[in-house]
mmCIF file of C-alpha atoms and ligand atoms in Angstrom:
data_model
loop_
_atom_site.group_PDB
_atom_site.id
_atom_site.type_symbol
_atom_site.label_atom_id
_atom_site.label_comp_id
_atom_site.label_asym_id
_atom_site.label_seq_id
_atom_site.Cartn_x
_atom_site.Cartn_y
_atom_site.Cartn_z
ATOM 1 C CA UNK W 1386 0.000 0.000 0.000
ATOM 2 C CA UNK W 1387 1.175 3.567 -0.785
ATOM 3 C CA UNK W 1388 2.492 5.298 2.121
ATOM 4 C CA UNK W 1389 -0.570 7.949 2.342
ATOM 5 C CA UNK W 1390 -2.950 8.099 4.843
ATOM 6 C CA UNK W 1391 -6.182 9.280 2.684
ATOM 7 C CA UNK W 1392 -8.395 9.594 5.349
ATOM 8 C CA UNK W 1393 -7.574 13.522 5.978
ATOM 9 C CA UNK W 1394 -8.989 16.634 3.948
ATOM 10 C CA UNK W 1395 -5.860 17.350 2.698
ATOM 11 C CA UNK W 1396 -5.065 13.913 0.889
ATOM 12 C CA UNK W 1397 -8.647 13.730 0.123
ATOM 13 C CA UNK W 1398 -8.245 16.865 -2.228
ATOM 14 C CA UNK W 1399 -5.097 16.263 -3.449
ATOM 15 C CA UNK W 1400 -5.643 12.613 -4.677
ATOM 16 C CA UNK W 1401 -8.876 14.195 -6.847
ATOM 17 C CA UNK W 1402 -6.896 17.218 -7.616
ATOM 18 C CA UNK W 1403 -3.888 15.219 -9.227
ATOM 19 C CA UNK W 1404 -6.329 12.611 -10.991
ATOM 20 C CA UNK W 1405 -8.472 15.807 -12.304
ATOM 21 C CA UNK W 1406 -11.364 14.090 -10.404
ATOM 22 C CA UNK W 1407 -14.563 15.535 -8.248
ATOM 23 C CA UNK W 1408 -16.729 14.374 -5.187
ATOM 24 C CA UNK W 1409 -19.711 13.362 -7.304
ATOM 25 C CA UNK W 1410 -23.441 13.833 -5.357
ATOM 26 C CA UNK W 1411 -25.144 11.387 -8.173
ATOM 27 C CA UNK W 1412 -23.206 8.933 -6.605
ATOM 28 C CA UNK W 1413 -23.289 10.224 -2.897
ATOM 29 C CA UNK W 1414 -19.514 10.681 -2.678
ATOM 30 C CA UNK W 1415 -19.020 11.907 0.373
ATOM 31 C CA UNK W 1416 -15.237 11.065 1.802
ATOM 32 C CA UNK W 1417 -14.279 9.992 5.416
ATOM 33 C CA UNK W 1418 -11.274 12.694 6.262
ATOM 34 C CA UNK W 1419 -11.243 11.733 9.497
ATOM 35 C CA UNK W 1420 -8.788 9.145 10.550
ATOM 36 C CA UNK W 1421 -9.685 8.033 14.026
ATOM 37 C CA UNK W 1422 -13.359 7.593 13.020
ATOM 38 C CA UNK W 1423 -12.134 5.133 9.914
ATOM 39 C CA UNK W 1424 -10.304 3.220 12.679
ATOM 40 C CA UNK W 1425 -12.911 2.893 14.961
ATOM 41 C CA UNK W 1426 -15.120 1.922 12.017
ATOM 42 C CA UNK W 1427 -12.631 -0.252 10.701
ATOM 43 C CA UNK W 1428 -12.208 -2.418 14.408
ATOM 44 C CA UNK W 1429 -16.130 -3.193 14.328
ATOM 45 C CA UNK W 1430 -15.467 -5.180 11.409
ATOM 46 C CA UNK W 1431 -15.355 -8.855 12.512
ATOM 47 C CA UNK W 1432 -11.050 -10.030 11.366
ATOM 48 C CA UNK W 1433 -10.214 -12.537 8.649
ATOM 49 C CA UNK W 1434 -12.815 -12.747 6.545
ATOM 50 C CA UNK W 1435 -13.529 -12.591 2.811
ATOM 51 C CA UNK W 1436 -14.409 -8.913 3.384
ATOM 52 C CA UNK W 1437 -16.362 -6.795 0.796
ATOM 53 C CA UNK W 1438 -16.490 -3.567 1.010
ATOM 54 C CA UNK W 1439 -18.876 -0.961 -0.633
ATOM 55 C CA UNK W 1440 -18.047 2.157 -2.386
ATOM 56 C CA UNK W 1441 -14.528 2.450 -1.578
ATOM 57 C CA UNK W 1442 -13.815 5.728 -2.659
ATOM 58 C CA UNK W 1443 -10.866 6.859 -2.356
ATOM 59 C CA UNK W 1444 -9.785 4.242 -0.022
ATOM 60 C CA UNK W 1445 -10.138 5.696 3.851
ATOM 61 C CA UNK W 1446 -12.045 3.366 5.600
ATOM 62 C CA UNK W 1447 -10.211 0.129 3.095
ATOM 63 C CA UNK W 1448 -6.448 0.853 4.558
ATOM 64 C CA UNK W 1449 -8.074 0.241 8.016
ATOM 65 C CA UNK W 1450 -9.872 -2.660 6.714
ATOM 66 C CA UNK W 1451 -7.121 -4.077 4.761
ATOM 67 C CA UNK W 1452 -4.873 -5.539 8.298
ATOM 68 C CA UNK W 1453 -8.599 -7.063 9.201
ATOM 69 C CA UNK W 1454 -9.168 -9.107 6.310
ATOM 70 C CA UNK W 1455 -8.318 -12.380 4.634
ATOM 71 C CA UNK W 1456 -9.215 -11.061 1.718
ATOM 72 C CA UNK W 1457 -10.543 -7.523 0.903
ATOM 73 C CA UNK W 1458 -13.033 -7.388 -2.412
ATOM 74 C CA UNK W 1459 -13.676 -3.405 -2.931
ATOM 75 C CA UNK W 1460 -16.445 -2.579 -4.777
ATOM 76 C CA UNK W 1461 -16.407 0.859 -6.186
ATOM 77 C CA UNK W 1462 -18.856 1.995 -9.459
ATOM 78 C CA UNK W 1463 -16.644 4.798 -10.096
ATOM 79 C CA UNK W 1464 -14.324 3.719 -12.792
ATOM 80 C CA UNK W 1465 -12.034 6.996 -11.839
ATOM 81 C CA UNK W 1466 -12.069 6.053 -8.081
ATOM 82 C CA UNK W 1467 -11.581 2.061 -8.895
ATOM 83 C CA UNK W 1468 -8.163 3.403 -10.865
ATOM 84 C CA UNK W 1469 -6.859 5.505 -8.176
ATOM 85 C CA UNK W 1470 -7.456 2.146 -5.958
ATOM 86 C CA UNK W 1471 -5.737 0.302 -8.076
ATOM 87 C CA UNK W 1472 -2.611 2.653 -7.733
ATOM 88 C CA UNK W 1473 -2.828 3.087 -4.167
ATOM 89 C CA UNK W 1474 -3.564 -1.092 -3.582
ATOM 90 C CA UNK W 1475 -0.967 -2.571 -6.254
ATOM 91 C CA UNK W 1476 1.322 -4.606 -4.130
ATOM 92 C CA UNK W 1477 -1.677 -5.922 -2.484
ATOM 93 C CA UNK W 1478 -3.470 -6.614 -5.760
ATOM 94 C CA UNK W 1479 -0.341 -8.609 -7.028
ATOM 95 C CA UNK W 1480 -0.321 -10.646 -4.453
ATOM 96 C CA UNK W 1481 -3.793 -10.746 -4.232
ATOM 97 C CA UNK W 1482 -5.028 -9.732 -0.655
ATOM 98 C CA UNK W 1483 -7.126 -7.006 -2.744
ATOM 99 C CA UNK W 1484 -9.298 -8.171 -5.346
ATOM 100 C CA UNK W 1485 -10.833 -4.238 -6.753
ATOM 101 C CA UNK W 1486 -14.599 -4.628 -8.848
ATOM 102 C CA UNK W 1487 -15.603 -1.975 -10.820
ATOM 103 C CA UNK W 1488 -19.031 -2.018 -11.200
ATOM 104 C CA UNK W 1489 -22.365 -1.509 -9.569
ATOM 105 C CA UNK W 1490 -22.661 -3.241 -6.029
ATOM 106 C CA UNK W 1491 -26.608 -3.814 -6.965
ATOM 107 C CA UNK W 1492 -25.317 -5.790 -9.682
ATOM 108 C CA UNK W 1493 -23.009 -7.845 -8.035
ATOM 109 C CA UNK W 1494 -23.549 -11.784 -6.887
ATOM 110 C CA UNK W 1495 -21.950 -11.175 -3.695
ATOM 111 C CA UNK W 1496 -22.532 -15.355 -2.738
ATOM 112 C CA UNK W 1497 -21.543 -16.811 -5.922
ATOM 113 C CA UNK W 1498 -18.265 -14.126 -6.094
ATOM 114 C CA UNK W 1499 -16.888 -15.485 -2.736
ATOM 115 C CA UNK W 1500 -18.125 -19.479 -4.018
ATOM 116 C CA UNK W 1501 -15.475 -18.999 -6.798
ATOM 117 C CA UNK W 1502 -12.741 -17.673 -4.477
ATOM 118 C CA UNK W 1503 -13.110 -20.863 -1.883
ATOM 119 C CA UNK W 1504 -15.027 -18.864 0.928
ATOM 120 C CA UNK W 1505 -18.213 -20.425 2.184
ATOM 121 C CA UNK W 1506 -19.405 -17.262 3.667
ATOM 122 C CA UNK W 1507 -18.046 -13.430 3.986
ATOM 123 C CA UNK W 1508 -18.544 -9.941 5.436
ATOM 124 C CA UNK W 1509 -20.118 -6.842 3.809
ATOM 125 C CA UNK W 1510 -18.998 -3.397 5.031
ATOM 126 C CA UNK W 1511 -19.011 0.059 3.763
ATOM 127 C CA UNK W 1512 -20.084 3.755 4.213
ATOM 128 C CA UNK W 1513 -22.667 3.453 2.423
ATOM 129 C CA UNK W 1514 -24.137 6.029 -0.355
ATOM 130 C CA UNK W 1515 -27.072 7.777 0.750
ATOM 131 C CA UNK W 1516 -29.365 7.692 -2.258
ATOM 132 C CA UNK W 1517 -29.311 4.033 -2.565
ATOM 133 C CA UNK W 1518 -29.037 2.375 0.670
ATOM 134 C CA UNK W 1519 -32.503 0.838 0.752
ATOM 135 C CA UNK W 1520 -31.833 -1.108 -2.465
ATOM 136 C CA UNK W 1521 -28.260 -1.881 -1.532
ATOM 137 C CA UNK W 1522 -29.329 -3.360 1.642
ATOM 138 C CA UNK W 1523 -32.547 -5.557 0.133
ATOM 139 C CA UNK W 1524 -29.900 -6.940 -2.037
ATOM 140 C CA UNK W 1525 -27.190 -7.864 0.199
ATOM 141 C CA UNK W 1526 -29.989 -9.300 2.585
ATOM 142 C CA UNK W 1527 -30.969 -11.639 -0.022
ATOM 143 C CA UNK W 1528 -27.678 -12.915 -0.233
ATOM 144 C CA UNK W 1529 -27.443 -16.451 1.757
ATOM 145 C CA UNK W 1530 -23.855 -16.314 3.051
ATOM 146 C CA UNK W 1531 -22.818 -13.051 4.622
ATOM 147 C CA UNK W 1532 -22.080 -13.417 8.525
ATOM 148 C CA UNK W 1533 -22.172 -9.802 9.686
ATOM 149 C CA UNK W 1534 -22.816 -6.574 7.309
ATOM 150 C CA UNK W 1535 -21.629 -3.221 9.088
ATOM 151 C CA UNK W 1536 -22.222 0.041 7.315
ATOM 152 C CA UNK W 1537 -22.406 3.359 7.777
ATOM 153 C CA UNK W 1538 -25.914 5.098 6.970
ATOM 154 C CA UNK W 1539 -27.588 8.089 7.620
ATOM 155 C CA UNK W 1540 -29.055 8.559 10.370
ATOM 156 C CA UNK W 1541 -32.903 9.006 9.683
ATOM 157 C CA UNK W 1542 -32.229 6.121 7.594
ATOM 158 C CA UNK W 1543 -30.793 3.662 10.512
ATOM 159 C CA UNK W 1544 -33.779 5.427 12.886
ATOM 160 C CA UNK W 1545 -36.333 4.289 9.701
ATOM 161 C CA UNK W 1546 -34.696 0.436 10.000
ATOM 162 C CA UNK W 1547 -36.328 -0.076 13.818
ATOM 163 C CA UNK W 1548 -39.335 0.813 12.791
ATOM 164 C CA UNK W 1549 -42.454 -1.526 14.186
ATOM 165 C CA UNK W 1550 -45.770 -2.624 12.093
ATOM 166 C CA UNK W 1551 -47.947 -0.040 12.231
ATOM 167 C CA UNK W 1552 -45.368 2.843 12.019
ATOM 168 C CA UNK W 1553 -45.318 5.276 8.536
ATOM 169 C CA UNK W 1554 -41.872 3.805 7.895
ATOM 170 C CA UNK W 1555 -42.251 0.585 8.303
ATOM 171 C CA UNK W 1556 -42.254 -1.616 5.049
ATOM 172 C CA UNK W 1557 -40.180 -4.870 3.354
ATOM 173 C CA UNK W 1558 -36.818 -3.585 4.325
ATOM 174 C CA UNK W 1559 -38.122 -3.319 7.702
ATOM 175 C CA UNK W 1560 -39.141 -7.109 7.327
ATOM 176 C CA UNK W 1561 -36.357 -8.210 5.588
ATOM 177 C CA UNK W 1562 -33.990 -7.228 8.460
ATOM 178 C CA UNK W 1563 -36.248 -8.621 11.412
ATOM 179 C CA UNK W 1564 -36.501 -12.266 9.020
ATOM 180 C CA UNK W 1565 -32.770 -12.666 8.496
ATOM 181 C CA UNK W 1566 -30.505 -10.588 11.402
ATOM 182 C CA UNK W 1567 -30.380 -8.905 14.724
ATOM 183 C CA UNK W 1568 -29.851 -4.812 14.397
ATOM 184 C CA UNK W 1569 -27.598 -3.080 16.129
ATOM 185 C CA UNK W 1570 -26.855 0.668 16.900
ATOM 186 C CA UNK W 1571 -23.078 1.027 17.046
ATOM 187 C CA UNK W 1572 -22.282 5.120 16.953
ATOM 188 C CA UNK W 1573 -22.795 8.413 15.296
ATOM 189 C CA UNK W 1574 -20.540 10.288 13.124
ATOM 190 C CA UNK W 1575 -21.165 13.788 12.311
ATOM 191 C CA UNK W 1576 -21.070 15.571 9.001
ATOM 192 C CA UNK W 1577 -17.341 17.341 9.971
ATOM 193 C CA UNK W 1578 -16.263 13.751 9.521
ATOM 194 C CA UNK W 1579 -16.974 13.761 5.250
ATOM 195 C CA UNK W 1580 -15.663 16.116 2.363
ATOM 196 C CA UNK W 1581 -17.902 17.488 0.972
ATOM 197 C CA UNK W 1582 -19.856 17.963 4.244
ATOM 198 C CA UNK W 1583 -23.031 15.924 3.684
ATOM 199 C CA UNK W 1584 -26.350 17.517 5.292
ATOM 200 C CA UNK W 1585 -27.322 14.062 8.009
ATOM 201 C CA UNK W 1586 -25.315 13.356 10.395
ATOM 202 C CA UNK W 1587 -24.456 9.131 10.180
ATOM 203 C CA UNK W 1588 -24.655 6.105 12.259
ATOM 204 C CA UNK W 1589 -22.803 3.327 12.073
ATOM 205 C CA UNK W 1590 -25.153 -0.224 12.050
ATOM 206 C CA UNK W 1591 -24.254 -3.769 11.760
ATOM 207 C CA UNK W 1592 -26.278 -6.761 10.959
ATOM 208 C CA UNK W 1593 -25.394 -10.178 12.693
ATOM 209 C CA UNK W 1594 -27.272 -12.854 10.578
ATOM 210 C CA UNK W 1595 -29.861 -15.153 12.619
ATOM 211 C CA UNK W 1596 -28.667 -18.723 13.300
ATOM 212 C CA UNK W 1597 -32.370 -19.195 11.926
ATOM 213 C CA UNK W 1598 -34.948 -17.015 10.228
ATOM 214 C CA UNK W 1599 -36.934 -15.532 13.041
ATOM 215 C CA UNK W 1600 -40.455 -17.615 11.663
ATOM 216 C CA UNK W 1601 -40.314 -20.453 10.324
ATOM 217 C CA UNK W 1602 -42.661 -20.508 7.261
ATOM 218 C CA UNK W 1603 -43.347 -23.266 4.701
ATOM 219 C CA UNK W 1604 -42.031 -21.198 1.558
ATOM 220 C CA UNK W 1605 -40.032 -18.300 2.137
ATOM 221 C CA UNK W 1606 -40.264 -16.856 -1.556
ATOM 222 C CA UNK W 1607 -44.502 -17.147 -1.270
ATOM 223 C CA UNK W 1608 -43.277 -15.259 2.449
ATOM 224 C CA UNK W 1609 -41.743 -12.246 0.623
ATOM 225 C CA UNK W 1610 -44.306 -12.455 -2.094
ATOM 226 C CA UNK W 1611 -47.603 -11.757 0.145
ATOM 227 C CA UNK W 1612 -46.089 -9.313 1.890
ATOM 228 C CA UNK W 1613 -45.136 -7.521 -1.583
ATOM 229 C CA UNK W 1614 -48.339 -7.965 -2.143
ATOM 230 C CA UNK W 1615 -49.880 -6.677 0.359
ATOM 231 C CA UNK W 1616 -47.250 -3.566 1.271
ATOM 232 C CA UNK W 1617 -48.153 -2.487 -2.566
ATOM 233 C CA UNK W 1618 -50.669 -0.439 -2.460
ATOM 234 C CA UNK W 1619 -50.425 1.176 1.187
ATOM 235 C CA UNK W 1620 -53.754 3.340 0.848
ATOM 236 C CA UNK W 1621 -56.149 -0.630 0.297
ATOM 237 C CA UNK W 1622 -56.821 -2.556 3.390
ATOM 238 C CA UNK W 1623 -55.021 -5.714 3.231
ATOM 239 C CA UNK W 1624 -57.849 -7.737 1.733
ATOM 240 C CA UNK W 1625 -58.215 -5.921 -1.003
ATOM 241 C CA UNK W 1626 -54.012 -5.225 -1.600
ATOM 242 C CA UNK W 1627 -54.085 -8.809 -1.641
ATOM 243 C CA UNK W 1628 -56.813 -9.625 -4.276
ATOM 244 C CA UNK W 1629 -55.450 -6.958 -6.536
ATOM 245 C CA UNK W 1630 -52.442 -7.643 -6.370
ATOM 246 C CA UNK W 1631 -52.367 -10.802 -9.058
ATOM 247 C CA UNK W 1632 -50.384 -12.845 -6.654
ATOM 248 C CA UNK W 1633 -53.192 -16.080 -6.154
ATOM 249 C CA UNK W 1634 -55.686 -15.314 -8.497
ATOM 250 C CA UNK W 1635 -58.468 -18.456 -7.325
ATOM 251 C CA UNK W 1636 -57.659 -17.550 -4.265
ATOM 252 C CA UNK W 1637 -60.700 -16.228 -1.778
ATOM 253 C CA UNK W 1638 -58.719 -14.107 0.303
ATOM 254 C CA UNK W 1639 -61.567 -12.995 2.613
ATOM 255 C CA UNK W 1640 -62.048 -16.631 3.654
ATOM 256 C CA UNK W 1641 -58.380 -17.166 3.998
ATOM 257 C CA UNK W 1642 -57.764 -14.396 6.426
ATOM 258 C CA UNK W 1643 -60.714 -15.327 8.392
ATOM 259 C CA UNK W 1644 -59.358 -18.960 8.908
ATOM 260 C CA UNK W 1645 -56.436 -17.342 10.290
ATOM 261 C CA UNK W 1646 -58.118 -14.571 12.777
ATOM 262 C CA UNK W 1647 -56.507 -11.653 10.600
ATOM 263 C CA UNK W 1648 -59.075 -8.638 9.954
ATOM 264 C CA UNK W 1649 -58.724 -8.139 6.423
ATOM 265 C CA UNK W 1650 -59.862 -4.985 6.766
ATOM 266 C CA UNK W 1651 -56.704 -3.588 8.326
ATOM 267 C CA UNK W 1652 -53.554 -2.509 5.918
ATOM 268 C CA UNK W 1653 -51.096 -4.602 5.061
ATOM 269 C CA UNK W 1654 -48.140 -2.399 7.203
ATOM 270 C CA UNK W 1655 -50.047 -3.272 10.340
ATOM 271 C CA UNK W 1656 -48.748 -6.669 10.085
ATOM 272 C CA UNK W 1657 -46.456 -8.288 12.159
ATOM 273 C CA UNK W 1658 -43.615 -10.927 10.464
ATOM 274 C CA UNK W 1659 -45.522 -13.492 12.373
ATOM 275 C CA UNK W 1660 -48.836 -12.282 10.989
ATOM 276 C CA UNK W 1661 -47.432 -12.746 7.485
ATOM 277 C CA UNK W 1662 -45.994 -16.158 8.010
ATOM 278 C CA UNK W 1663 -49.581 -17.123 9.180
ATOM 279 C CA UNK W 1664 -51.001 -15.536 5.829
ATOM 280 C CA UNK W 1665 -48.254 -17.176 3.598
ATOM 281 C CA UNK W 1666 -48.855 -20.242 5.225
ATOM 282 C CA UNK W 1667 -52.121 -20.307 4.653
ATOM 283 C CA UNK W 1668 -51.933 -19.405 1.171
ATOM 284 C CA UNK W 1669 -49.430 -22.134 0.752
ATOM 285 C CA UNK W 1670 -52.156 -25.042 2.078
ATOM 286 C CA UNK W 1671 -54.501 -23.726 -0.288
ATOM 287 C CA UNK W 1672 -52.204 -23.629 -3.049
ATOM 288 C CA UNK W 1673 -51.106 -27.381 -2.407
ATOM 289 C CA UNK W 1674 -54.348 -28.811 -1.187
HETATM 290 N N1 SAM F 422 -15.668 4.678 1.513
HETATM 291 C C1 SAM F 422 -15.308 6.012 1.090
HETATM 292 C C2 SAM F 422 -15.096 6.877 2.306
HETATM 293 O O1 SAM F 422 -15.636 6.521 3.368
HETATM 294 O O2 SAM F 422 -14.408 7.869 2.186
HETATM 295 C C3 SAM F 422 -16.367 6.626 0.172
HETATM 296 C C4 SAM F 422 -17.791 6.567 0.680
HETATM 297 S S1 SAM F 422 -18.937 7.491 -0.329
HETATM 298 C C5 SAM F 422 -20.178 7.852 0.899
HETATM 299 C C6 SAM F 422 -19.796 6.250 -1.285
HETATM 300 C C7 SAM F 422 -18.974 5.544 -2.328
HETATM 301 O O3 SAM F 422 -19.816 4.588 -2.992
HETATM 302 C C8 SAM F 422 -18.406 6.407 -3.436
HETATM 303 O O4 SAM F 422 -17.052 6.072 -3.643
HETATM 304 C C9 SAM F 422 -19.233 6.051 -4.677
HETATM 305 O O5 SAM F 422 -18.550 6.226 -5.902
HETATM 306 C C10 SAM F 422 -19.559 4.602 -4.389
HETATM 307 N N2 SAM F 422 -20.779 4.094 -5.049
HETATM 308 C C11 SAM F 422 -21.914 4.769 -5.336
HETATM 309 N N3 SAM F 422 -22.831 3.954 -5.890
HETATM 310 C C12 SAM F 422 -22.273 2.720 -5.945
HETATM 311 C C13 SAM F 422 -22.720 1.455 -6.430
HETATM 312 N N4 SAM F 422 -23.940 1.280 -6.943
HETATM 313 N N5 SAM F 422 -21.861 0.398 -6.357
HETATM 314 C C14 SAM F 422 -20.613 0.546 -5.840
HETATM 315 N N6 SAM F 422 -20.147 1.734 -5.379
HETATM 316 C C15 SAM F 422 -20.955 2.799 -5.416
#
């Protein structure tokens, strides 16, 4: 590794100075400068791992992660940033301890990626671009074989991931997280941290994956599908999200919810995970009877 510490607002606008490059908002570039808060970030990271981490940048939070890991995968969209990475990792990426992706995180098979380099399962990390953590986060909790995920997110957005059924915010995300991992709070970081100073403050979050879901349904993918369903359209009540929404056509959904004590007239982000398991469930009998 080059001997620069980029985690300071000096070698943060040098490096983009020298490459002729720019903190770009469409891609919620927003750079740690702020070395003892990439540490600290850094030791929450569970050690030798396969270890991916998201939206590198310039590289501030990876030459804290890079001691930590059996191998480090970063994952940067920015085919600028990725090149600078290269630079600054090239001993490391000879003898492969860095493997650097360009290319879109969303797009990337995070399970089969660490198959084909002999890990069974792996870490995600990252500070995490603001304008598409939701999505990022659906897709990496999709993923069967990550262990722990810690990232840094806004903080409205980590307050919005603890929301309960029956709450404006809550939705599949919301879900999603309760199904597969146990949520925790780890610490704030405030906007001096970042160049260019973002307008949130952020919180650092980390998932631990559940030994086992937290239900236990008969079909997981039917699972996720009736609550799709039934999250679709927010402003029905849940019986009528549900016969809209094409998932089941035969299906008398009225009948079904009463043979499970649910009040279909309530809407569908009322519902508990359990509550959902006992609709999917239900569904599945009838689909299979
Ligand atoms: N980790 C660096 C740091 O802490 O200084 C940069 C963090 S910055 C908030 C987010 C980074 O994610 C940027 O480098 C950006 O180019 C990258 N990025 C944005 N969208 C991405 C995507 N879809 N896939 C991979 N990287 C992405």
């Amino acid at each position: 590794m080059k001997e620069i510490q980029m985690a300071s607002p000096s070698a943060v606008r040098q490096v983009l100075q020298a490459r002729g490059l720019a903190a770009k908002k469409n891609w919620g570039q927003n750079f740690l400068t702020d070395s003892a808060i990439a540490e600290s970030i850094a030791a929450q990271v569970p050690p030798d791992n396969l270890l991916y981490e998201i939206g590198p940048g310039l590289g501030a939070l990876s030459q804290f992660l890079l001691p930590r890991a059996g191998l480090l995968a970063l994952v940067e969209i920015d085919p600028g940033l990725a090149a600078w990475l290269q630079q600054l990792f090239a001993e490391e990426s000879a003898t492969q301890r860095v493997d650097i992706l360009q290319g879109d995180a969303l797009e990337l098979n995070f399970d089969a990626h660490a198959q084909q380099h002999g890990f069974a399962n792996y870490v995600i990390c990252g500070n995490l671009p603001y304008y598409i953590t939701t999505p990022l986060l659906k897709h990496f909790l999709c993923q069967k074989h990550w262990g722990q995920m810690v990232f840094l997110v806004q903080r409205e957005a980590a307050q919005r991931m603890a929301a309960r059924a029956g709450n404006k915010d809550y939705g599949l995300l919301n879900l999603m997280i309760e199904y597969h991992a146990e949520l925790d709070f780890l610490f704030d970081v405030a906007d001096s941290a970042f160049y260019p100073r973002p307008e949130v403050q952020s919180t650092l979050i980390r998932f631990s994956r559940r030994p086992a879901p937290a239900i236990t349904v008969r079909d997981e993918h039917l699972l996720f599908a009736t609550i799709n369903a039934a999250l679709a359209q927010r402003r029905k009540t849940l019986v009528n999200a549900l016969k809209n929404s094409g998932l089941a056509p035969g299906v008398d959904w009225p009948l079904l919810l009463a043979s499970i004590a649910i009040d279909g007239q309530r809407r569908g982000e009322t519902l508990s995970l359990e509550e959902f398991g006992m609709c999917s469930d239900a569904l599945w009998q009838q689909l299979h009877s």
